[in-house]
Tab-separated table of C-alpha atoms and ligand atoms in Angstrom:
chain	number	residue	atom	x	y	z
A	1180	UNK	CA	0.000	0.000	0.000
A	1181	UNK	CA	1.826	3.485	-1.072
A	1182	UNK	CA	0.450	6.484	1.101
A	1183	UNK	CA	0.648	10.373	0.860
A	1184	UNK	CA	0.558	11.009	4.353
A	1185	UNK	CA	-0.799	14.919	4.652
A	1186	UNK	CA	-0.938	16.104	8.247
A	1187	UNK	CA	1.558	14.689	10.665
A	1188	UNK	CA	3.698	16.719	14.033
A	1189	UNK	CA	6.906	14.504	13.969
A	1190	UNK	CA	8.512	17.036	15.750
A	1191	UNK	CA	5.943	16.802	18.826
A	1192	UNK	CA	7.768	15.958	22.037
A	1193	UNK	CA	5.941	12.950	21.712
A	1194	UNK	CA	8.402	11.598	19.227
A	1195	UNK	CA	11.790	12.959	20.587
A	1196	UNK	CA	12.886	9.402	21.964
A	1197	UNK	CA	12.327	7.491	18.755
A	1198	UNK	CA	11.588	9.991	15.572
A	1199	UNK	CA	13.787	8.074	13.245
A	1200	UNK	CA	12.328	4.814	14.100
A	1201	UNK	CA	8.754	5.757	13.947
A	1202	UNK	CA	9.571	7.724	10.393
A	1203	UNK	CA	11.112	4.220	9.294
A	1204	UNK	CA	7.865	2.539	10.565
A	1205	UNK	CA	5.820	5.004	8.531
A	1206	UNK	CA	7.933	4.256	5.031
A	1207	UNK	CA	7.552	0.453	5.912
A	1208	UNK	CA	4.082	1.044	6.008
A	1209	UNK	CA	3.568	2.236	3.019
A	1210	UNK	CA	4.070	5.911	4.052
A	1211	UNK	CA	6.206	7.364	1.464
A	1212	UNK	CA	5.439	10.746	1.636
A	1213	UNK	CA	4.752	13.146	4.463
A	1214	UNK	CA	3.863	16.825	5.432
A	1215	UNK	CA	4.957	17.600	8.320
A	1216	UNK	CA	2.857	21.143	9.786
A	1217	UNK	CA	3.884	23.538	11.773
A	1218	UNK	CA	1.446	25.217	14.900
A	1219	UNK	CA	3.514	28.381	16.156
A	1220	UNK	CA	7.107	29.952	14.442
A	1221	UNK	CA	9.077	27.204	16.397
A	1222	UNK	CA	7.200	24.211	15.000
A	1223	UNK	CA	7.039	25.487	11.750
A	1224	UNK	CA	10.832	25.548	11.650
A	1225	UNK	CA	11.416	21.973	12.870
A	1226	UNK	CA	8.662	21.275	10.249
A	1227	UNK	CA	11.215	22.214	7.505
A	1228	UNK	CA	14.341	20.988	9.450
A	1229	UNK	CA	12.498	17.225	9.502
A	1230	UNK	CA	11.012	17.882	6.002
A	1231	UNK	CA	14.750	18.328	5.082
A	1232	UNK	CA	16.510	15.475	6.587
A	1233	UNK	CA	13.859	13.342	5.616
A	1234	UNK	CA	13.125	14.427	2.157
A	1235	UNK	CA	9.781	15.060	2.191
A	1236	UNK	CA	7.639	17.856	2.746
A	1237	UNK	CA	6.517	21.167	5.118
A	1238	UNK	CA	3.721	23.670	5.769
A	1239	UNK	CA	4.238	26.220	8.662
A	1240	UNK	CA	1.850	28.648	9.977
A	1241	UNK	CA	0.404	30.003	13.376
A	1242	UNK	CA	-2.903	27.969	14.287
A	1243	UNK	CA	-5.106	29.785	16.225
A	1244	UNK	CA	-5.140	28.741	19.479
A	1245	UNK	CA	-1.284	30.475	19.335
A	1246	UNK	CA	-2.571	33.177	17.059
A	1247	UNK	CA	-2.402	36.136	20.510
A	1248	UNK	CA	1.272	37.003	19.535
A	1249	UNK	CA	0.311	37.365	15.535
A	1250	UNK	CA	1.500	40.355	14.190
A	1251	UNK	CA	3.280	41.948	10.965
A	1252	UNK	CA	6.491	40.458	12.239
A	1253	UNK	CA	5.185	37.068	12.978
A	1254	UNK	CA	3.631	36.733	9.372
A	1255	UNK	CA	6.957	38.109	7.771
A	1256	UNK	CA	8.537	35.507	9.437
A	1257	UNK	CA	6.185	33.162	8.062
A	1258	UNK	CA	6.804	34.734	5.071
A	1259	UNK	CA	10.454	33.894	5.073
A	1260	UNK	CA	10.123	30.468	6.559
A	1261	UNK	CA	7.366	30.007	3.634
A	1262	UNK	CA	10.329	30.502	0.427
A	1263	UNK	CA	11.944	27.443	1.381
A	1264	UNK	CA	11.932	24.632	-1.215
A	1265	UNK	CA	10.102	22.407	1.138
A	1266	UNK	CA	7.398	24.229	2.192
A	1267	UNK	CA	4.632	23.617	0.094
A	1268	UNK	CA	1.841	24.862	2.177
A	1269	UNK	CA	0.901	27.352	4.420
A	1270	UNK	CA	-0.959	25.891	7.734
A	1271	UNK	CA	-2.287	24.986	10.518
A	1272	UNK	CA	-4.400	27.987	10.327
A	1273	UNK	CA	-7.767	28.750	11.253
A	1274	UNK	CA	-10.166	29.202	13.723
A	1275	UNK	CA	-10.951	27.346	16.613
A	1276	UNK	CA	-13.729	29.115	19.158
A	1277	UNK	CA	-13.427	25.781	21.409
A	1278	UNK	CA	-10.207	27.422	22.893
A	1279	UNK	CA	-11.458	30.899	22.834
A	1280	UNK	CA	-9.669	31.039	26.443
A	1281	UNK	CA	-6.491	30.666	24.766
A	1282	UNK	CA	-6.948	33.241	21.881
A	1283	UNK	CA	-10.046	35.531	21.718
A	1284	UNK	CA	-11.779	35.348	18.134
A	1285	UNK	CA	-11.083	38.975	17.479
A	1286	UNK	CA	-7.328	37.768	17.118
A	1287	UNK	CA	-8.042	34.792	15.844
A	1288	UNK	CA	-9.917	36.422	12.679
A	1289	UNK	CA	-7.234	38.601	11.452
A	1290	UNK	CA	-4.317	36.186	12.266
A	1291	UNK	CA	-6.214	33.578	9.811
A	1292	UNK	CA	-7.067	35.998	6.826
A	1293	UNK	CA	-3.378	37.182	6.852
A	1294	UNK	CA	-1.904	34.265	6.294
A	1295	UNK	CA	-4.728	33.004	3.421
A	1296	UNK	CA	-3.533	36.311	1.913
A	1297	UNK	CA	0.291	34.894	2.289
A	1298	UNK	CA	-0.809	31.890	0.498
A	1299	UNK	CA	-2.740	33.127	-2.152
A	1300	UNK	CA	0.781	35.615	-2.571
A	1301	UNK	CA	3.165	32.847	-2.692
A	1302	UNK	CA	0.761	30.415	-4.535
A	1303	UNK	CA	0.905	27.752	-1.629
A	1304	UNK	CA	-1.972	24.935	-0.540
A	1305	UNK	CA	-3.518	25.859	2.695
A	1306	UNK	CA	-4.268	23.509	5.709
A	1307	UNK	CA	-7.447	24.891	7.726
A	1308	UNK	CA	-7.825	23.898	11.335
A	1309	UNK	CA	-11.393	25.202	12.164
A	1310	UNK	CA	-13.125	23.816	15.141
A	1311	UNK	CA	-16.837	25.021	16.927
A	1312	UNK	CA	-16.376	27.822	14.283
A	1313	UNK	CA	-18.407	26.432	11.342
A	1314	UNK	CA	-20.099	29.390	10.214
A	1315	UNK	CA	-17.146	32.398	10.791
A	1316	UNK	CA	-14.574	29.811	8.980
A	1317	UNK	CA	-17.175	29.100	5.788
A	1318	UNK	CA	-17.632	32.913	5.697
A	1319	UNK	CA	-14.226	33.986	5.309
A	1320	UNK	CA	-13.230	31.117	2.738
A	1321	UNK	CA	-15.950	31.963	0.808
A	1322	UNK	CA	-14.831	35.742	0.195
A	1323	UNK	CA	-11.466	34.356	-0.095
A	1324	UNK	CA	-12.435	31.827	-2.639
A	1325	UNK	CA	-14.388	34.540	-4.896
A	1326	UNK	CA	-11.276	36.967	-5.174
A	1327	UNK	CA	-8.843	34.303	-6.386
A	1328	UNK	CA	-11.416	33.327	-8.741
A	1329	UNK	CA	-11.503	37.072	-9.483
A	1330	UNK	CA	-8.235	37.215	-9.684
A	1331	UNK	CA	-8.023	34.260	-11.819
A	1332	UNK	CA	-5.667	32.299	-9.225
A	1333	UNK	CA	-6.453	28.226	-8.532
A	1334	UNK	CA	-7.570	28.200	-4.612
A	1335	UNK	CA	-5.730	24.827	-2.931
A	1336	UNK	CA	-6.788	24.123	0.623
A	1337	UNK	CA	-7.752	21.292	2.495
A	1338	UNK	CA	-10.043	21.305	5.837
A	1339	UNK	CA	-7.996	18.861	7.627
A	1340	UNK	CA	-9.452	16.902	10.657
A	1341	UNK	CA	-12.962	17.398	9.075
A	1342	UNK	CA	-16.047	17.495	11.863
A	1343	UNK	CA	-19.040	19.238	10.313
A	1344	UNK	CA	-22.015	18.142	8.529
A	1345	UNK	CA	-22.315	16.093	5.250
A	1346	UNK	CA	-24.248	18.760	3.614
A	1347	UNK	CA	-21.093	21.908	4.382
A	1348	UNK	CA	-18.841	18.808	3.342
A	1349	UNK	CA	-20.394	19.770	-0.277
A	1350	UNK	CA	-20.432	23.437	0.262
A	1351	UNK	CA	-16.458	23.163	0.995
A	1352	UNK	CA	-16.182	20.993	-2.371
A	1353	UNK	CA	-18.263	23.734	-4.503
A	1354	UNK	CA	-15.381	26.237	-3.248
A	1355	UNK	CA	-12.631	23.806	-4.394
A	1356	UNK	CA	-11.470	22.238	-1.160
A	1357	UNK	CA	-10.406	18.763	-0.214
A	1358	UNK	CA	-11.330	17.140	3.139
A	1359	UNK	CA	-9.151	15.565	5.535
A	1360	UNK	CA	-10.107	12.296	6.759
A	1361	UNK	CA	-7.911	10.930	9.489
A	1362	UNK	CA	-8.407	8.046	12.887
A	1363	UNK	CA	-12.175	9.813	13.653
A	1364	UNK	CA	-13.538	7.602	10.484
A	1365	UNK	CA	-12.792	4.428	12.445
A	1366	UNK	CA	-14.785	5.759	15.876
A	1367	UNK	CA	-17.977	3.526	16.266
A	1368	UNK	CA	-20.066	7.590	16.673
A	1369	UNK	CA	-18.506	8.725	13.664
A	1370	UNK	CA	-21.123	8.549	11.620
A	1371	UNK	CA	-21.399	12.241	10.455
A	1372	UNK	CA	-17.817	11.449	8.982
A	1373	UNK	CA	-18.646	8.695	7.149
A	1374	UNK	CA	-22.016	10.756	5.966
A	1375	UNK	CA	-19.632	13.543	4.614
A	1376	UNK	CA	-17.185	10.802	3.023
A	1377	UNK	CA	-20.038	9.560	0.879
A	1378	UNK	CA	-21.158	12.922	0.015
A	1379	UNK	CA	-17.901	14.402	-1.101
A	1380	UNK	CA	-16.605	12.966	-4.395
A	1381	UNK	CA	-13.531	10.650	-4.398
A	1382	UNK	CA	-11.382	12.912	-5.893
A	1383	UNK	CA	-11.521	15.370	-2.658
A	1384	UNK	CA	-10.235	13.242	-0.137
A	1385	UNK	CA	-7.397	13.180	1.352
A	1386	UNK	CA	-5.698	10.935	4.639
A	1387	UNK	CA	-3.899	12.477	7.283
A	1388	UNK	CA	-3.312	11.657	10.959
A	1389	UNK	CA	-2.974	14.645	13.038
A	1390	UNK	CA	-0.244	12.135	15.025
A	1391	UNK	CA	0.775	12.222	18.018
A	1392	UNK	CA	-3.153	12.571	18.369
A	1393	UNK	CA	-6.337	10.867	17.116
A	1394	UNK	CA	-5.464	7.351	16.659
A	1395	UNK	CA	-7.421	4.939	14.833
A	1396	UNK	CA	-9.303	1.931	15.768
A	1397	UNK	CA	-8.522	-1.073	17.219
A	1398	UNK	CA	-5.287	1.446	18.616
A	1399	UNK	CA	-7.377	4.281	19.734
A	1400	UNK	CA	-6.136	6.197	22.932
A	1401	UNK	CA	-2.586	5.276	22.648
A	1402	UNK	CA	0.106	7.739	20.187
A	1403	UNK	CA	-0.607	7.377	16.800
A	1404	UNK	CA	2.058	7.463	13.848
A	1405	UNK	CA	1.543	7.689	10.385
A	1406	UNK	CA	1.910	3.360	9.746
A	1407	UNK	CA	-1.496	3.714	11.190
A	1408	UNK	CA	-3.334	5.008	8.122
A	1409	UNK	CA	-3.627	1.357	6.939
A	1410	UNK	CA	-6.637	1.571	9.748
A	1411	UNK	CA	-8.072	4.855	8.052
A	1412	UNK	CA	-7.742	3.491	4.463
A	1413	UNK	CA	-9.314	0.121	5.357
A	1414	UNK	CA	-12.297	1.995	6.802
A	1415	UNK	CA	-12.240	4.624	3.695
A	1416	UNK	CA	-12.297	1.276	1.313
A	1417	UNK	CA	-15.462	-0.148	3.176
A	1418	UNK	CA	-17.302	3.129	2.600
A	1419	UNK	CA	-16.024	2.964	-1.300
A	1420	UNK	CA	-16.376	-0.262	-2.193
A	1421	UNK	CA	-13.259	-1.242	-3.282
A	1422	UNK	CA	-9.462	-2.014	-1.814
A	1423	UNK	CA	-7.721	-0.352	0.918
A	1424	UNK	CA	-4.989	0.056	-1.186
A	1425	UNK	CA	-7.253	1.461	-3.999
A	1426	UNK	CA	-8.393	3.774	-1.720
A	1427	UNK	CA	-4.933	4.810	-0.556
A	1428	UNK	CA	-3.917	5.308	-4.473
A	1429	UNK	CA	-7.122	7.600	-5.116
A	1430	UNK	CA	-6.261	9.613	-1.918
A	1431	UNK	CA	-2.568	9.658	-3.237
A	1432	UNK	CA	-3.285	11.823	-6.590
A	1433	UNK	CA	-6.037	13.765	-4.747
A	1434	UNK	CA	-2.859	14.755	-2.415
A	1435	UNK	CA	-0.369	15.437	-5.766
A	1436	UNK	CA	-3.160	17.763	-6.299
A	1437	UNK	CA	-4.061	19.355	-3.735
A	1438	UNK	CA	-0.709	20.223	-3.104
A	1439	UNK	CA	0.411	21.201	-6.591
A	1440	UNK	CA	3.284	18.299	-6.714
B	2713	NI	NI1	-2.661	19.236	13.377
């Protein structure tokens, strides 16, 4: 099974004892292609540093539960960070009103359509975290989607981690996006996943695993790592009818695409 591998943190704490190993794992898996995204500055740098040693591939970006420090100099460091020959998308970035504690929405907003301006700039995919912030999130991709049409650019993006309904699942496809299915398709109360899944045509999916986080059934609670997609693409094939590894290949060019490789 060959698999494109879109939304990992190798360079979580989680994986400081044994990185190497668990990157060998992944390849041995089937994993032959990663992107590693960044959270904050310092993530997004280790993001390239690991996309570098590795030979694969980087996004960096300031999600928004770390989005209280964004300013001019934060996104021209992104900026800079964002040239390098790695980096091949601009994320985790978003909004996410569940941690409103952590960063009030009225940073969160601007933080989030800076960057999608960065991207659209610097013609780079763009990973969107958005959590409890369905409606603010569709919003501002919409407007954002109808100037680069305007402007006659190609909008990449991918809502990675996807939780809301089956019927904004096809509202997010009508703007050009791909969804990110990841470890949540295996939970037994999953169903409005699997829903969305069968709405969404096959050509706008993508796998990721958000690891360390959000492992898949039979492993879930423990750390994931990317050699547990098999679990995600096994599900994916039940819900499409066909192989696992079928359904790895399928999200595999959706992923060439979506990332413009
Ligand atoms: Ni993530």
């Amino acid at each position: 099974m060959k698999i494109f591998e879109t939304h990992t943190h190798y360079e979580d704490r989680a994986f400081d004892a044994d990185r190497d190993e668990m990157i060998k794992k992944g390849r041995e898996a089937g994993v032959d292609c990663f992107v590693n995204v960044g959270s904050d500055l310092e993530t997004s740098r280790k993001s390239i540093e690991i996309a570098r040693k590795y030979g694969v591939y980087a996004a960096v970006g300031v999600h928004p539960e770390n989005a209280s420090d964004f300013d001019e100099n934060v996104l021209a460091e992104i900026e800079k960070l964002a040239k390098n020959p790695e980096v091949i998308a601009i994320g985790e970035i978003g909004l996410d009103y569940h941690w409103e504690d952590e960063c009030p929405r009225e940073k969160q907003k601007p933080a989030f359509t800076s960057q999608l301006s960065l991207a659209a700039k610097l013609d780079k995919a763009i990973i969107i975290h958005s959590r409890d912030a369905a409606e603010d999130t569709f919003e501002i991709l919409k407007k954002f989607a109808k100037k680069m049409s305007e402007e006659g650019k190609t909008l990449r993006l991918v809502m990675h981690c996807y939780g809301y309904s089956p019927e904004l699942a096809k509202e997010y496809v009508k703007l050009g996006a791909y969804i990110g299915v990841g470890g949540v398709l295996t939970f037994k109360n999953a169903k409005k996943l699997r829903e969305s899944v069968l709405v969404v045509p096959r050509d706008r999916v993508v796998l990721e695993t958000d690891s360390p986080y959000m492992s898949p059934e039979p492993e879930r609670g423990t750390r994931n790592d990317p050699s547990k997609l098999r679990y995600v693409a096994e599900k994916l094939s039940e819900l499409w009818d066909c192989t696992a590894e079928e359904a790895a290949e399928i999200c595999y060019q959706n992923s060439l695409r979506l990332f413009g490789l």
